[in-house]
Structures are given as C-alpha cells and as structure tokens.
mmCIF file of C-alpha atoms in Angstrom:
data_model
loop_
_atom_site.group_PDB
_atom_site.id
_atom_site.type_symbol
_atom_site.label_atom_id
_atom_site.label_comp_id
_atom_site.label_asym_id
_atom_site.label_seq_id
_atom_site.Cartn_x
_atom_site.Cartn_y
_atom_site.Cartn_z
ATOM 1 C CA UNK A 119 27.775 -21.675 0.504
ATOM 2 C CA UNK A 120 28.980 -19.860 -2.620
ATOM 3 C CA UNK A 121 26.285 -19.735 -5.266
ATOM 4 C CA UNK A 122 23.529 -21.032 -2.969
ATOM 5 C CA UNK A 123 20.262 -19.236 -2.289
ATOM 6 C CA UNK A 124 19.051 -19.122 1.302
ATOM 7 C CA UNK A 125 15.812 -17.732 2.754
ATOM 8 C CA UNK A 126 15.814 -16.863 6.463
ATOM 9 C CA UNK A 127 12.526 -15.765 8.000
ATOM 10 C CA UNK A 128 12.619 -13.193 10.793
ATOM 11 C CA UNK A 129 16.225 -12.311 9.978
ATOM 12 C CA UNK A 130 16.184 -8.613 10.882
ATOM 13 C CA UNK A 131 17.148 -9.416 14.500
ATOM 14 C CA UNK A 132 18.237 -12.118 16.940
ATOM 15 C CA UNK A 133 19.537 -15.510 15.909
ATOM 16 C CA UNK A 134 17.929 -15.120 12.480
ATOM 17 C CA UNK A 135 20.072 -12.068 11.785
ATOM 18 C CA UNK A 136 23.139 -13.856 13.129
ATOM 19 C CA UNK A 137 22.506 -16.905 10.926
ATOM 20 C CA UNK A 138 21.885 -14.726 7.871
ATOM 21 C CA UNK A 139 25.077 -12.779 8.566
ATOM 22 C CA UNK A 140 27.155 -15.963 8.791
ATOM 23 C CA UNK A 141 25.692 -17.484 5.634
ATOM 24 C CA UNK A 142 26.117 -14.301 3.586
ATOM 25 C CA UNK A 143 29.724 -14.043 4.750
ATOM 26 C CA UNK A 144 30.318 -17.548 3.404
ATOM 27 C CA UNK A 145 29.115 -16.633 -0.076
ATOM 28 C CA UNK A 146 25.395 -17.456 -0.010
ATOM 29 C CA UNK A 147 22.776 -15.201 -1.545
ATOM 30 C CA UNK A 148 20.680 -14.574 1.555
ATOM 31 C CA UNK A 149 17.088 -13.409 1.337
ATOM 32 C CA UNK A 150 15.890 -11.734 4.525
ATOM 33 C CA UNK A 151 12.165 -12.515 4.722
ATOM 34 C CA UNK A 152 10.891 -9.980 7.238
ATOM 35 C CA UNK A 153 7.719 -8.243 8.352
ATOM 36 C CA UNK A 154 9.313 -4.784 8.576
ATOM 37 C CA UNK A 155 11.237 -3.846 5.435
ATOM 38 C CA UNK A 156 13.049 -0.908 7.051
ATOM 39 C CA UNK A 157 14.395 -3.109 9.841
ATOM 40 C CA UNK A 158 15.289 -5.769 7.305
ATOM 41 C CA UNK A 159 17.235 -3.297 5.184
ATOM 42 C CA UNK A 160 19.022 -1.959 8.266
ATOM 43 C CA UNK A 161 20.066 -5.513 9.191
ATOM 44 C CA UNK A 162 21.159 -6.312 5.628
ATOM 45 C CA UNK A 163 23.301 -3.155 5.575
ATOM 46 C CA UNK A 164 25.445 -4.626 8.367
ATOM 47 C CA UNK A 165 26.129 -7.864 6.462
ATOM 48 C CA UNK A 166 29.012 -8.676 4.154
ATOM 49 C CA UNK A 167 27.968 -10.471 0.983
ATOM 50 C CA UNK A 168 24.903 -10.703 -1.246
ATOM 51 C CA UNK A 169 21.619 -9.986 0.517
ATOM 52 C CA UNK A 170 18.070 -9.203 -0.507
ATOM 53 C CA UNK A 171 15.144 -8.065 1.641
ATOM 54 C CA UNK A 172 11.575 -9.200 0.969
ATOM 55 C CA UNK A 173 8.417 -8.639 2.971
ATOM 56 C CA UNK A 174 6.832 -11.604 4.726
ATOM 57 C CA UNK A 175 4.305 -11.522 7.557
ATOM 58 C CA UNK A 176 3.879 -15.054 8.867
ATOM 59 C CA UNK A 177 0.761 -13.985 10.760
ATOM 60 C CA UNK A 178 -1.033 -13.474 7.428
ATOM 61 C CA UNK A 179 -1.770 -16.209 4.903
ATOM 62 C CA UNK A 180 -2.286 -13.486 2.308
ATOM 63 C CA UNK A 181 1.252 -12.213 2.888
ATOM 64 C CA UNK A 182 2.656 -15.743 2.724
ATOM 65 C CA UNK A 183 0.877 -16.413 -0.573
ATOM 66 C CA UNK A 184 2.189 -13.120 -1.964
ATOM 67 C CA UNK A 185 5.760 -13.952 -0.941
ATOM 68 C CA UNK A 186 5.578 -17.426 -2.493
ATOM 69 C CA UNK A 187 3.914 -16.072 -5.643
ATOM 70 C CA UNK A 188 6.518 -13.351 -6.085
ATOM 71 C CA UNK A 189 9.293 -15.906 -5.617
ATOM 72 C CA UNK A 190 8.366 -17.631 -8.846
ATOM 73 C CA UNK A 191 10.493 -20.505 -10.156
ATOM 74 C CA UNK A 192 13.824 -19.625 -8.538
ATOM 75 C CA UNK A 193 15.517 -22.578 -6.792
ATOM 76 C CA UNK A 194 16.023 -22.423 -3.026
ATOM 77 C CA UNK A 195 18.973 -24.324 -1.596
ATOM 78 C CA UNK A 196 18.062 -23.699 2.032
ATOM 79 C CA UNK A 197 14.916 -22.486 3.788
ATOM 80 C CA UNK A 198 15.350 -21.516 7.443
ATOM 81 C CA UNK A 199 12.050 -21.151 9.314
ATOM 82 C CA UNK A 200 13.381 -18.929 12.086
ATOM 83 C CA UNK A 201 10.809 -16.203 12.817
ATOM 84 C CA UNK A 202 8.940 -16.545 16.067
ATOM 85 C CA UNK A 203 6.712 -14.949 18.683
ATOM 86 C CA UNK A 204 7.120 -15.683 22.402
ATOM 87 C CA UNK A 205 4.561 -15.303 25.232
ATOM 88 C CA UNK A 206 2.568 -12.268 24.044
ATOM 89 C CA UNK A 207 -0.858 -11.450 25.483
ATOM 90 C CA UNK A 208 -3.655 -13.316 23.727
ATOM 91 C CA UNK A 209 -3.600 -12.030 20.161
ATOM 92 C CA UNK A 210 -5.064 -13.308 16.901
ATOM 93 C CA UNK A 211 -3.486 -13.385 13.465
ATOM 94 C CA UNK A 212 -5.160 -11.873 10.420
ATOM 95 C CA UNK A 213 -6.761 -15.287 9.840
ATOM 96 C CA UNK A 214 -7.978 -15.730 13.427
ATOM 97 C CA UNK A 215 -5.285 -18.086 14.715
ATOM 98 C CA UNK A 216 -3.725 -17.670 18.156
ATOM 99 C CA UNK A 217 -0.628 -15.610 17.384
ATOM 100 C CA UNK A 218 2.049 -18.055 18.581
ATOM 101 C CA UNK A 219 0.520 -21.146 16.970
ATOM 102 C CA UNK A 220 -0.380 -19.123 13.887
ATOM 103 C CA UNK A 221 3.056 -17.566 13.405
ATOM 104 C CA UNK A 222 5.478 -20.137 14.781
ATOM 105 C CA UNK A 223 3.781 -23.177 13.258
ATOM 106 C CA UNK A 224 0.970 -22.487 10.787
ATOM 107 C CA UNK A 225 2.774 -19.632 9.052
ATOM 108 C CA UNK A 226 5.881 -21.696 8.490
ATOM 109 C CA UNK A 227 3.799 -24.747 7.575
ATOM 110 C CA UNK A 228 2.102 -22.778 4.804
ATOM 111 C CA UNK A 229 5.307 -21.082 3.637
ATOM 112 C CA UNK A 230 7.271 -24.325 3.477
ATOM 113 C CA UNK A 231 4.657 -26.175 1.467
ATOM 114 C CA UNK A 232 4.173 -23.269 -0.932
ATOM 115 C CA UNK A 233 7.923 -23.048 -1.576
ATOM 116 C CA UNK A 234 8.750 -26.760 -1.362
ATOM 117 C CA UNK A 235 8.697 -27.428 -5.137
ATOM 118 C CA UNK A 236 11.578 -24.934 -5.395
ATOM 119 C CA UNK A 237 13.616 -26.259 -2.445
ATOM 120 C CA UNK A 238 16.583 -28.371 -3.504
ATOM 121 C CA UNK A 239 18.498 -28.885 -0.291
ATOM 122 C CA UNK A 240 17.169 -28.481 3.214
ATOM 123 C CA UNK A 241 14.395 -27.037 5.382
ATOM 124 C CA UNK A 242 15.465 -26.018 8.890
ATOM 125 C CA UNK A 243 12.828 -25.103 11.473
ATOM 126 C CA UNK A 244 13.804 -23.368 14.703
ATOM 127 C CA UNK A 245 12.068 -24.985 17.677
ATOM 128 C CA UNK A 246 12.774 -24.552 21.391
ATOM 129 C CA UNK A 247 13.573 -26.487 24.533
ATOM 130 C CA UNK A 248 10.239 -25.059 25.711
ATOM 131 C CA UNK A 249 8.595 -27.953 23.873
ATOM 132 C CA UNK A 250 9.563 -29.976 26.961
ATOM 133 C CA UNK A 251 7.913 -27.897 29.638
ATOM 134 C CA UNK A 252 4.314 -28.918 30.007
ATOM 135 C CA UNK A 253 3.614 -28.554 26.314
ATOM 136 C CA UNK A 254 0.626 -30.414 24.937
ATOM 137 C CA UNK A 255 -0.850 -30.537 21.465
ATOM 138 C CA UNK A 256 -4.543 -29.758 21.774
ATOM 139 C CA UNK A 257 -5.832 -30.558 18.305
ATOM 140 C CA UNK A 258 -9.410 -29.846 19.409
ATOM 141 C CA UNK A 259 -8.644 -26.260 20.445
ATOM 142 C CA UNK A 260 -5.196 -25.317 19.100
ATOM 143 C CA UNK A 261 -6.091 -21.633 18.877
ATOM 144 C CA UNK A 262 -7.244 -21.207 22.498
ATOM 145 C CA UNK A 263 -10.825 -20.322 21.623
ATOM 146 C CA UNK A 264 -12.517 -22.338 24.386
ATOM 147 C CA UNK A 265 -9.981 -22.774 27.180
ATOM 148 C CA UNK A 266 -8.347 -20.014 29.278
ATOM 149 C CA UNK A 267 -5.278 -18.653 27.526
ATOM 150 C CA UNK A 268 -1.876 -19.470 29.027
ATOM 151 C CA UNK A 269 0.917 -17.746 27.132
ATOM 152 C CA UNK A 270 3.755 -20.081 28.146
ATOM 153 C CA UNK A 271 1.750 -23.217 27.374
ATOM 154 C CA UNK A 272 0.725 -21.762 24.013
ATOM 155 C CA UNK A 273 4.375 -21.046 23.251
ATOM 156 C CA UNK A 274 5.351 -24.589 24.213
ATOM 157 C CA UNK A 275 2.585 -25.972 22.000
ATOM 158 C CA UNK A 276 3.831 -23.957 19.023
ATOM 159 C CA UNK A 277 7.389 -25.222 19.533
ATOM 160 C CA UNK A 278 6.181 -28.806 19.954
ATOM 161 C CA UNK A 279 4.349 -28.285 16.674
ATOM 162 C CA UNK A 280 7.645 -27.260 15.032
ATOM 163 C CA UNK A 281 9.188 -30.635 15.899
ATOM 164 C CA UNK A 282 6.121 -32.638 14.912
ATOM 165 C CA UNK A 283 6.060 -30.715 11.631
ATOM 166 C CA UNK A 284 9.721 -31.501 10.972
ATOM 167 C CA UNK A 285 9.200 -35.199 11.593
ATOM 168 C CA UNK A 286 6.124 -35.458 9.364
ATOM 169 C CA UNK A 287 7.720 -33.322 6.642
ATOM 170 C CA UNK A 288 10.710 -35.663 6.572
ATOM 171 C CA UNK A 289 8.426 -38.706 6.425
ATOM 172 C CA UNK A 290 6.586 -37.265 3.450
ATOM 173 C CA UNK A 291 9.796 -36.233 1.665
ATOM 174 C CA UNK A 292 11.199 -39.734 2.094
ATOM 175 C CA UNK A 293 7.944 -41.309 0.946
ATOM 176 C CA UNK A 294 7.992 -39.504 -2.410
ATOM 177 C CA UNK A 295 11.731 -40.026 -2.911
ATOM 178 C CA UNK A 296 12.752 -36.385 -2.515
ATOM 179 C CA UNK A 297 16.439 -35.661 -1.757
ATOM 180 C CA UNK A 298 15.408 -32.660 0.369
ATOM 181 C CA UNK A 299 15.767 -33.160 4.112
ATOM 182 C CA UNK A 300 14.033 -31.484 7.045
ATOM 183 C CA UNK A 301 15.894 -30.710 10.261
ATOM 184 C CA UNK A 302 15.246 -28.655 13.391
ATOM 185 C CA UNK A 303 17.293 -26.680 15.883
ATOM 186 C CA UNK A 304 16.947 -24.734 19.098
ATOM 187 C CA UNK A 305 19.275 -21.945 20.276
ATOM 188 C CA UNK A 306 19.364 -22.680 23.981
ATOM 189 C CA UNK A 307 19.261 -19.502 26.018
ATOM 190 C CA UNK A 308 20.306 -16.671 23.728
ATOM 191 C CA UNK A 309 20.057 -12.947 24.426
ATOM 192 C CA UNK A 310 17.573 -11.673 21.834
ATOM 193 C CA UNK A 311 14.505 -9.450 21.735
ATOM 194 C CA UNK A 312 12.279 -12.546 21.632
ATOM 195 C CA UNK A 313 11.975 -12.460 25.420
ATOM 196 C CA UNK A 314 10.433 -8.979 25.464
ATOM 197 C CA UNK A 315 7.002 -9.592 23.967
ATOM 198 C CA UNK A 316 5.051 -10.483 27.100
ATOM 199 C CA UNK A 317 3.533 -7.048 27.640
ATOM 200 C CA UNK A 318 4.413 -7.410 31.355
ATOM 201 C CA UNK A 319 7.034 -5.079 32.842
ATOM 202 C CA UNK A 320 8.092 -7.503 35.581
ATOM 203 C CA UNK A 321 8.535 -10.377 33.147
ATOM 204 C CA UNK A 322 10.514 -8.154 30.778
ATOM 205 C CA UNK A 323 12.742 -7.000 33.665
ATOM 206 C CA UNK A 324 13.457 -10.603 34.663
ATOM 207 C CA UNK A 325 14.292 -11.416 31.046
ATOM 208 C CA UNK A 326 16.675 -8.463 30.867
ATOM 209 C CA UNK A 327 18.562 -9.676 33.953
ATOM 210 C CA UNK A 328 18.659 -13.241 32.649
ATOM 211 C CA UNK A 329 19.948 -12.113 29.270
ATOM 212 C CA UNK A 330 22.718 -10.143 30.931
ATOM 213 C CA UNK A 331 23.854 -12.823 33.378
ATOM 214 C CA UNK A 332 23.053 -16.215 31.836
ATOM 215 C CA UNK A 333 22.403 -16.028 28.128
ATOM 216 C CA UNK A 334 24.814 -16.596 25.305
ATOM 217 C CA UNK A 335 25.129 -14.159 22.408
ATOM 218 C CA UNK A 336 22.949 -14.062 19.304
ATOM 219 C CA UNK A 337 25.865 -15.390 17.268
ATOM 220 C CA UNK A 338 26.355 -18.369 19.578
ATOM 221 C CA UNK A 339 22.595 -18.937 19.694
ATOM 222 C CA UNK A 340 22.583 -19.199 15.891
ATOM 223 C CA UNK A 341 25.173 -22.005 15.838
ATOM 224 C CA UNK A 342 22.635 -24.864 16.211
ATOM 225 C CA UNK A 343 20.641 -23.388 13.314
ATOM 226 C CA UNK A 344 23.759 -23.295 11.158
ATOM 227 C CA UNK A 345 24.667 -26.824 12.244
ATOM 228 C CA UNK A 346 21.197 -28.065 11.277
ATOM 229 C CA UNK A 347 21.566 -26.216 7.968
ATOM 230 C CA UNK A 348 24.933 -27.487 6.750
ATOM 231 C CA UNK A 349 26.219 -30.406 8.856
ATOM 232 C CA UNK A 350 26.249 -33.932 7.468
ATOM 233 C CA UNK A 351 23.268 -35.154 9.491
ATOM 234 C CA UNK A 352 20.186 -37.214 8.620
ATOM 235 C CA UNK A 353 16.691 -35.896 8.095
ATOM 236 C CA UNK A 354 14.618 -35.161 11.202
ATOM 237 C CA UNK A 355 17.763 -34.367 13.182
ATOM 238 C CA UNK A 356 17.426 -31.886 16.038
ATOM 239 C CA UNK A 357 20.371 -29.657 16.952
ATOM 240 C CA UNK A 358 20.965 -27.655 20.110
ATOM 241 C CA UNK A 359 23.711 -26.480 22.460
ATOM 242 C CA UNK A 360 25.850 -29.162 24.087
ATOM 243 C CA UNK A 361 26.242 -27.455 27.468
ATOM 244 C CA UNK A 362 24.373 -27.769 30.762
ATOM 245 C CA UNK A 363 20.648 -28.311 30.179
ATOM 246 C CA UNK A 364 21.238 -27.403 26.531
ATOM 247 C CA UNK A 365 21.381 -23.747 27.541
ATOM 248 C CA UNK A 366 24.575 -22.829 25.783
ATOM 249 C CA UNK A 367 27.647 -24.365 24.190
ATOM 250 C CA UNK A 368 28.801 -25.805 20.892
ATOM 251 C CA UNK A 369 26.060 -27.295 18.704
ATOM 252 C CA UNK A 370 25.339 -31.001 18.682
ATOM 253 C CA UNK A 371 22.420 -33.335 18.074
ATOM 254 C CA UNK A 372 20.014 -33.344 21.026
ATOM 255 C CA UNK A 373 16.961 -35.292 22.109
ATOM 256 C CA UNK A 374 13.288 -34.415 22.231
ATOM 257 C CA UNK A 375 10.296 -35.573 24.229
ATOM 258 C CA UNK A 376 8.338 -38.716 23.386
ATOM 259 C CA UNK A 377 5.399 -36.505 22.462
ATOM 260 C CA UNK A 378 7.567 -34.668 19.937
ATOM 261 C CA UNK A 379 8.363 -38.051 18.346
ATOM 262 C CA UNK A 380 4.741 -39.230 18.160
ATOM 263 C CA UNK A 381 4.286 -40.064 14.470
ATOM 264 C CA UNK A 382 0.515 -40.411 14.708
ATOM 265 C CA UNK A 383 0.180 -37.035 16.435
ATOM 266 C CA UNK A 384 2.429 -35.505 13.788
ATOM 267 C CA UNK A 385 0.214 -36.829 10.995
ATOM 268 C CA UNK A 386 -2.936 -35.540 12.704
ATOM 269 C CA UNK A 387 -1.356 -32.117 13.260
ATOM 270 C CA UNK A 388 -0.387 -32.024 9.584
ATOM 271 C CA UNK A 389 -3.957 -32.787 8.512
ATOM 272 C CA UNK A 390 -5.312 -30.095 10.841
ATOM 273 C CA UNK A 391 -2.743 -27.612 9.539
ATOM 274 C CA UNK A 392 -3.809 -28.331 5.959
ATOM 275 C CA UNK A 393 -7.434 -27.770 6.953
ATOM 276 C CA UNK A 394 -6.706 -24.490 8.748
ATOM 277 C CA UNK A 395 -4.402 -22.998 6.108
ATOM 278 C CA UNK A 396 -5.803 -24.526 2.932
ATOM 279 C CA UNK A 397 -2.240 -25.485 1.962
ATOM 280 C CA UNK A 398 -1.282 -29.092 1.175
ATOM 281 C CA UNK A 399 1.895 -31.076 0.591
ATOM 282 C CA UNK A 400 2.797 -30.282 -3.040
ATOM 283 C CA UNK A 401 5.101 -33.165 -3.960
ATOM 284 C CA UNK A 402 4.484 -36.642 -5.299
ATOM 285 C CA UNK A 403 6.710 -39.422 -6.594
ATOM 286 C CA UNK A 404 5.866 -38.278 -10.113
ATOM 287 C CA UNK A 405 6.767 -34.620 -9.530
ATOM 288 C CA UNK A 406 10.021 -35.526 -7.765
ATOM 289 C CA UNK A 407 11.022 -37.893 -10.590
ATOM 290 C CA UNK A 408 10.285 -35.181 -13.140
#
C-alpha cells in the first residue's frame, strides 16, 4: 500500500477505524472521512503511518459536495464506503431522506460519483448480511414517507441498496472501459458501536450481551473489507466471513440473494438515486480514454 491514497468513510470507530489502521500501517496515506473531527483526530492519533482527517457528513448532500470540492484533482487509489447507521428511530437527513437509506446508500452513491473521476483503483462498499432478512427495495417509497416505519426493514433495504449499487457501478465502469472495479464486503457479527443506535434500552442491552458473547473483534470484522480492497478478485465480488452463517471467520467470497443480483432493479435504483441526489455517473468512454 506504500504511496497509495485511501479514503475510508466513518473511520473514527468500528471496522472503519480497524481498516484504516491496517492500511496506514502498510504504508498507505489514509484519509479519515468523518462527521466528528475531534473523534476522527483521536482515532488517527492511535494509528501508525500517514493519516489525515477531513469532515464528511453523509447525511448531508451539502457536506458531500464540500468534501468532493475540497478534494480537488488528487488521485484516489481506494475509496472505502464504510460509514453506516443501524436501526435508529425514524429520522430524516438534512435533505429529507430516511436516515438509513440516506446515509448508507444515497450518501455513498453521491460521494462515489463525485469522486469517481479521481479514483484509479477500487471502490469498496460495506454492505451487510441483513440484506437477506426480509429486505425489499421499495422504489415507490424508499424514504418511508407513506408506510409505517420499520427500522430493521429500513436497514435491510439500505444494505440491499449497497449491493445493487455495487453491481450497477461495476456494469457502468465496464461499459465505459474503466479499469476501476467495484466490490462489496460485510463484516459478519463484529462488536462495534453500530448496534447501539436504536434508542431502545432493551435492544441496546441485548446487543451488549451479544457483542460480549458472540461477536468477533473490530479488527477481525474489518478483514472482509480489506480482502475486498486488495485481493485479486473480479469486479462486483462480495466478501464476508467464512465461518458459520458468515458470522465470523477468515474472509472469503460469499453469496447474495437473488434480489441483490437483480440487474434491472439495480438500474432502476440507480436512476432513482440520481433523481434524489442530483448526482450522475461522471464517466464516459471518451473521458476514460483521455
């Protein structure tokens, strides 16, 4: 990784911090793209190697545009879309999107497309095995404005969107002849603070017990992300733990649901995402050739 520039969103804690730590230790220049600069600086202070902290709030298109604008023309070898929100009470982003769909999918969708002309190597998006559990992609009401809000189903939808996004991004990259590849990963069951955003004391207590007894560490949870980032694998690969029910274990390539492989659904989600964010795919055969 020596001499390579890496951006990791949400890297002040959890598997994002663990991935950033590992990449910096291997010689990469790691940019921690975080909502809270103080927490980002505290995390960077624990890392060995070259790090930089920049502010990025994925729940705000204004913040995403500012981050991309400030980045300028610098090349990016690796973009890791790691930041995420999990099962909060119904909340809206600054732009009116349901928080999980807005942050986990739309925020990263906008960021990736804004930075894509600078990306030279790979885009890794962190999904979840939760895309399997009753997740649907409601393109008519993705922001839960008309139907009763269900936090777990909204989370599953956002993680399904991550995989559909990866597949459609890879299709578009291949179509224009770009050497960049898009991959995805999920951490299995890792002990992070992601599980403590429900706003429900009982749910948080259950998560605390599960983290203590069943979960793997942040560092082990980051291994599929690192595998998706550097292994010799094809575009649209999906990495996860190799153990029982993909909960823990060494990273390997794993499967996904038929819905997550639906190319037509992926294209329609992409079109909706462009409409909602005002951000479009920036590459063409001409720009790639140039």
